[in-house]
Short mmCIF file of C-alpha atoms in Angstrom, two decimals:
data_model
loop_
_atom_site.label_atom_id
_atom_site.label_comp_id
_atom_site.label_asym_id
_atom_site.label_seq_id
_atom_site.Cartn_x
_atom_site.Cartn_y
_atom_site.Cartn_z
CA MET M 1 -13.51 -19.18 -25.19
CA ALA M 2 -11.75 -20.07 -23.14
CA GLY M 3 -12.66 -22.41 -19.82
CA ARG M 4 -11.91 -23.18 -16.47
CA PRO M 5 -7.65 -23.56 -15.52
CA SER M 6 -6.72 -27.87 -14.45
CA LYS M 7 -6.80 -27.86 -10.83
CA LYS M 8 -3.27 -28.65 -10.98
CA ASP M 9 -2.88 -24.66 -12.35
CA VAL M 10 -5.52 -23.38 -9.64
CA GLU M 11 -3.41 -25.51 -7.07
CA ILE M 12 0.30 -24.85 -7.42
CA GLY M 13 0.09 -20.49 -7.10
CA GLY M 14 -1.69 -19.15 -10.21
CA ARG M 15 -3.55 -16.53 -8.33
CA GLU M 16 -0.33 -15.32 -6.66
CA ARG M 17 2.31 -15.59 -9.26
CA LEU M 18 -0.30 -13.24 -11.48
CA LEU M 19 -0.86 -10.35 -9.26
CA ALA M 20 3.08 -10.84 -8.57
CA ALA M 21 3.93 -10.65 -12.12
CA ALA M 22 0.77 -8.00 -12.94
CA ALA M 23 3.10 -5.59 -9.82
CA ARG M 24 5.60 -5.24 -11.49
CA LEU M 25 4.24 -5.19 -15.37
CA PHE M 26 1.53 -2.15 -14.48
CA ALA M 27 4.44 -0.84 -11.85
CA ALA M 28 6.82 -1.01 -15.22
CA LYS M 29 5.25 -0.43 -17.88
CA GLY M 30 1.58 1.38 -17.09
CA TYR M 31 -1.81 -0.27 -17.07
CA ALA M 32 -2.22 0.77 -20.42
CA ALA M 33 1.14 -0.21 -22.27
CA THR M 34 0.82 -3.65 -20.26
CA SER M 35 -0.53 -7.35 -22.55
CA VAL M 36 -2.70 -9.43 -21.33
CA ARG M 37 0.51 -11.81 -22.65
CA ASP M 38 2.49 -10.01 -20.81
CA ILE M 39 0.92 -11.13 -17.84
CA LEU M 40 0.29 -14.39 -18.98
CA GLY M 41 3.96 -15.64 -20.22
CA ALA M 42 5.28 -13.32 -16.85
CA ALA M 43 3.22 -15.55 -14.90
CA LYS M 44 3.68 -18.42 -16.51
CA VAL M 45 0.06 -19.46 -16.81
CA THR M 46 -2.20 -19.92 -19.09
CA ALA M 47 -5.52 -17.68 -19.92
CA PRO M 48 -7.56 -19.88 -18.23
CA VAL M 49 -6.79 -18.53 -15.06
CA LEU M 50 -7.35 -15.32 -15.01
CA TYR M 51 -10.00 -14.81 -16.80
CA TYR M 52 -10.87 -18.06 -13.85
CA HIS M 53 -9.07 -16.16 -10.71
CA PHE M 54 -9.95 -12.61 -11.97
CA GLY M 55 -11.87 -12.08 -15.10
CA SER M 56 -10.34 -9.89 -17.35
CA LYS M 57 -7.39 -7.81 -17.28
CA GLU M 58 -8.71 -5.07 -15.35
CA GLY M 59 -10.11 -7.14 -12.70
CA LEU M 60 -6.26 -8.21 -12.54
CA PHE M 61 -5.71 -4.56 -11.96
CA VAL M 62 -8.29 -3.30 -8.91
CA GLY M 63 -7.97 -7.39 -7.24
CA LEU M 64 -3.91 -6.67 -7.27
CA LEU M 65 -5.48 -2.54 -5.85
CA ARG M 66 -7.62 -4.64 -3.40
CA GLU M 67 -5.27 -7.17 -2.46
CA GLY M 68 -3.19 -4.38 -0.91
CA LEU M 69 -5.70 -2.23 1.40
CA GLU M 70 -7.00 -5.42 2.70
CA THR M 71 -3.43 -6.46 3.73
CA LEU M 72 -2.84 -3.41 5.59
CA GLU M 73 -6.56 -2.53 6.76
CA VAL M 74 -5.88 -6.69 8.61
CA GLU M 75 -2.54 -5.78 9.67
CA VAL M 76 -3.26 -1.14 11.28
CA LYS M 77 -6.52 -3.51 12.24
CA LYS M 78 -3.87 -5.91 14.81
CA ALA M 79 -0.85 -2.86 15.67
CA LEU M 80 -4.18 -0.54 16.96
CA ALA M 81 -5.15 -4.03 18.69
CA GLU M 82 -2.39 -4.25 20.51
CA ALA M 83 -0.89 -1.07 21.13
CA PRO M 84 -2.10 0.60 25.34
CA THR M 85 -2.46 3.63 24.16
CA ALA M 86 -4.30 6.68 22.81
CA ALA M 87 0.19 7.56 21.33
CA GLU M 88 1.62 4.82 21.00
CA LYS M 89 -2.05 3.52 18.67
CA VAL M 90 -0.64 6.51 16.49
CA SER M 91 2.72 5.29 16.46
CA ALA M 92 1.37 2.12 15.64
CA TYR M 93 -0.28 3.16 12.75
CA CYS M 94 2.26 4.86 11.13
CA ARG M 95 4.85 2.37 11.81
CA VAL M 96 2.43 -0.33 10.11
CA HIS M 97 1.69 1.72 7.28
CA LEU M 98 6.24 2.03 7.22
CA THR M 99 6.15 -1.80 6.67
CA VAL M 100 2.76 -2.18 3.64
CA GLN M 101 4.16 0.31 1.52
CA ARG M 102 7.31 -0.92 1.38
CA ARG M 103 6.52 -3.94 1.31
CA PHE M 104 4.11 -3.77 -1.45
CA ALA M 105 6.07 -1.13 -3.35
CA GLU M 106 5.68 -1.69 -6.73
CA HIS M 107 1.46 -1.15 -5.36
CA ARG M 108 2.50 2.46 -3.93
CA ARG M 109 4.22 3.14 -8.14
CA ILE M 110 0.69 1.92 -9.01
CA ALA M 111 -0.86 4.19 -7.51
CA GLU M 112 1.10 6.86 -8.05
CA ALA M 113 0.00 6.93 -11.15
CA LEU M 114 -3.30 6.73 -10.94
CA ILE M 115 -2.72 9.27 -8.74
CA ALA M 116 -0.44 11.67 -11.13
CA GLY M 117 -1.79 10.37 -13.97
CA PRO M 118 -3.99 11.46 -17.01
CA PRO M 119 -7.79 9.37 -16.81
CA LYS M 120 -8.87 6.91 -18.47
CA ALA M 121 -5.18 5.25 -18.13
CA ALA M 122 -6.47 2.51 -15.96
CA PRO M 123 -9.44 1.15 -14.59
CA SER M 124 -10.94 3.46 -12.51
CA PHE M 125 -10.60 3.00 -8.84
CA ASP M 126 -10.93 5.23 -5.99
CA ILE M 127 -7.44 6.42 -4.53
CA LYS M 128 -7.80 9.92 -3.29
CA GLY M 129 -11.49 8.09 -1.36
CA THR M 130 -8.69 5.70 -0.01
CA PHE M 131 -6.71 7.12 1.17
CA ALA M 132 -8.82 10.44 1.80
CA ARG M 133 -10.62 7.45 4.84
CA MET M 134 -5.96 6.84 5.76
CA VAL M 135 -5.88 10.35 6.85
CA ARG M 136 -9.60 10.85 8.70
CA GLN M 137 -8.31 7.69 10.56
CA LEU M 138 -5.24 8.96 12.11
CA ALA M 139 -6.67 12.18 12.29
CA ASP M 140 -9.45 10.46 14.83
CA LEU M 141 -6.20 8.87 17.17
CA VAL M 142 -3.91 11.89 16.81
CA GLY M 143 -7.34 13.79 18.39
CA ALA M 144 -7.73 11.01 20.60
CA ALA M 145 -3.75 11.74 21.91
CA VAL M 146 -4.46 15.71 21.25
CA GLU M 147 -7.60 14.11 23.68
CA SER M 148 -5.38 12.07 26.27
CA GLY M 149 -2.89 14.63 26.94
CA GLU M 150 0.09 12.40 25.50
CA PHE M 151 0.29 15.15 21.98
CA ARG M 152 0.20 18.88 22.69
CA PRO M 153 -2.46 19.88 21.43
CA CYS M 154 -2.86 20.17 18.19
CA ASP M 155 -5.35 20.70 14.24
CA PRO M 156 -5.43 16.96 13.73
CA THR M 157 -5.83 16.63 10.20
CA THR M 158 -2.37 18.84 9.90
CA ALA M 159 -0.85 16.38 12.36
CA ALA M 160 -2.33 13.23 10.40
CA LEU M 161 -1.16 14.96 6.92
CA ALA M 162 2.56 15.14 8.38
CA LEU M 163 3.12 11.94 9.35
CA LEU M 164 1.98 10.31 6.91
CA GLY M 165 4.44 12.58 5.13
CA ALA M 166 7.10 11.65 7.27
CA VAL M 167 6.25 7.65 5.85
CA GLU M 168 6.10 8.46 2.61
CA MET M 169 9.28 9.88 2.86
CA THR M 170 11.18 7.68 5.39
CA VAL M 171 10.03 4.96 2.47
CA ARG M 172 12.06 7.11 -0.18
CA ALA M 173 14.85 7.11 1.97
CA ARG M 174 16.03 3.91 1.41
CA LEU M 175 16.31 5.46 -2.70
CA ILE M 176 18.89 8.73 -1.36
CA GLU M 177 20.46 6.94 2.20
CA GLY M 178 23.41 6.69 -0.42
CA ARG M 179 24.11 10.33 -0.10
CA PHE M 180 22.98 11.11 2.94
CA PRO M 181 24.50 8.42 5.40
CA ALA M 182 22.65 9.11 8.96
CA LEU M 183 19.69 8.15 7.03
CA ALA M 184 20.57 5.10 7.52
CA ASP M 185 21.31 4.94 10.92
CA SER M 186 17.64 4.53 11.78
CA ASP M 187 14.95 2.96 10.34
CA ASP M 188 13.02 5.69 10.83
CA GLY M 189 13.99 9.03 11.88
CA VAL M 190 12.02 10.98 9.69
CA LEU M 191 8.49 9.88 10.68
CA ALA M 192 10.13 9.69 15.16
CA PHE M 193 10.84 12.86 14.70
CA VAL M 194 7.61 13.91 13.57
CA LEU M 195 5.96 11.70 15.79
CA ASP M 196 8.44 13.01 19.03
CA GLY M 197 7.56 17.69 17.69
CA LEU M 198 3.97 15.28 18.78
CA ARG M 199 4.53 14.50 21.56
CA ALA M 200 2.85 16.96 24.75
CA GLY M 201 6.62 18.33 26.84
#
């Protein structure tokens, strides 16, 4: 039976190294093809460190996805509190999503594999429910901007989907900017284009 990790192992960032290694491996190989041995080797920790922090490979996987979502929630909350108008709250929400998706690129690939992959390919995690909550939250913000007259009349859910699609394509644009040099001129050209289309007047 695995014992507790040494104090030294815990203090030198074993948890963070496990999360970073798991993100890289799960994104590159998938959950099923990534072994505990792979993760331990990449993180340079012993098995007790993994079991101490996460309990299992499954616990590590769920913890990894939760870490990205919790970071997103904290940063969205802060950005919304600082944005003075309804329209600026919509913009702030989208820009936080853009920044966090770029920072957690491996998490995005893992989430996409969960949505598109075969059932039981990885531990259960409600990615679809999470996305639906994001759409509802952004739709509420768009609705407030329509009500205040800052955005033109539109269906808030449709607008929210268009905005999140623009965020997604803005993140992906980095993969193809060599073929479309104009994409390099603006860090958020696609998102700015959709936001401009929503503004009243």
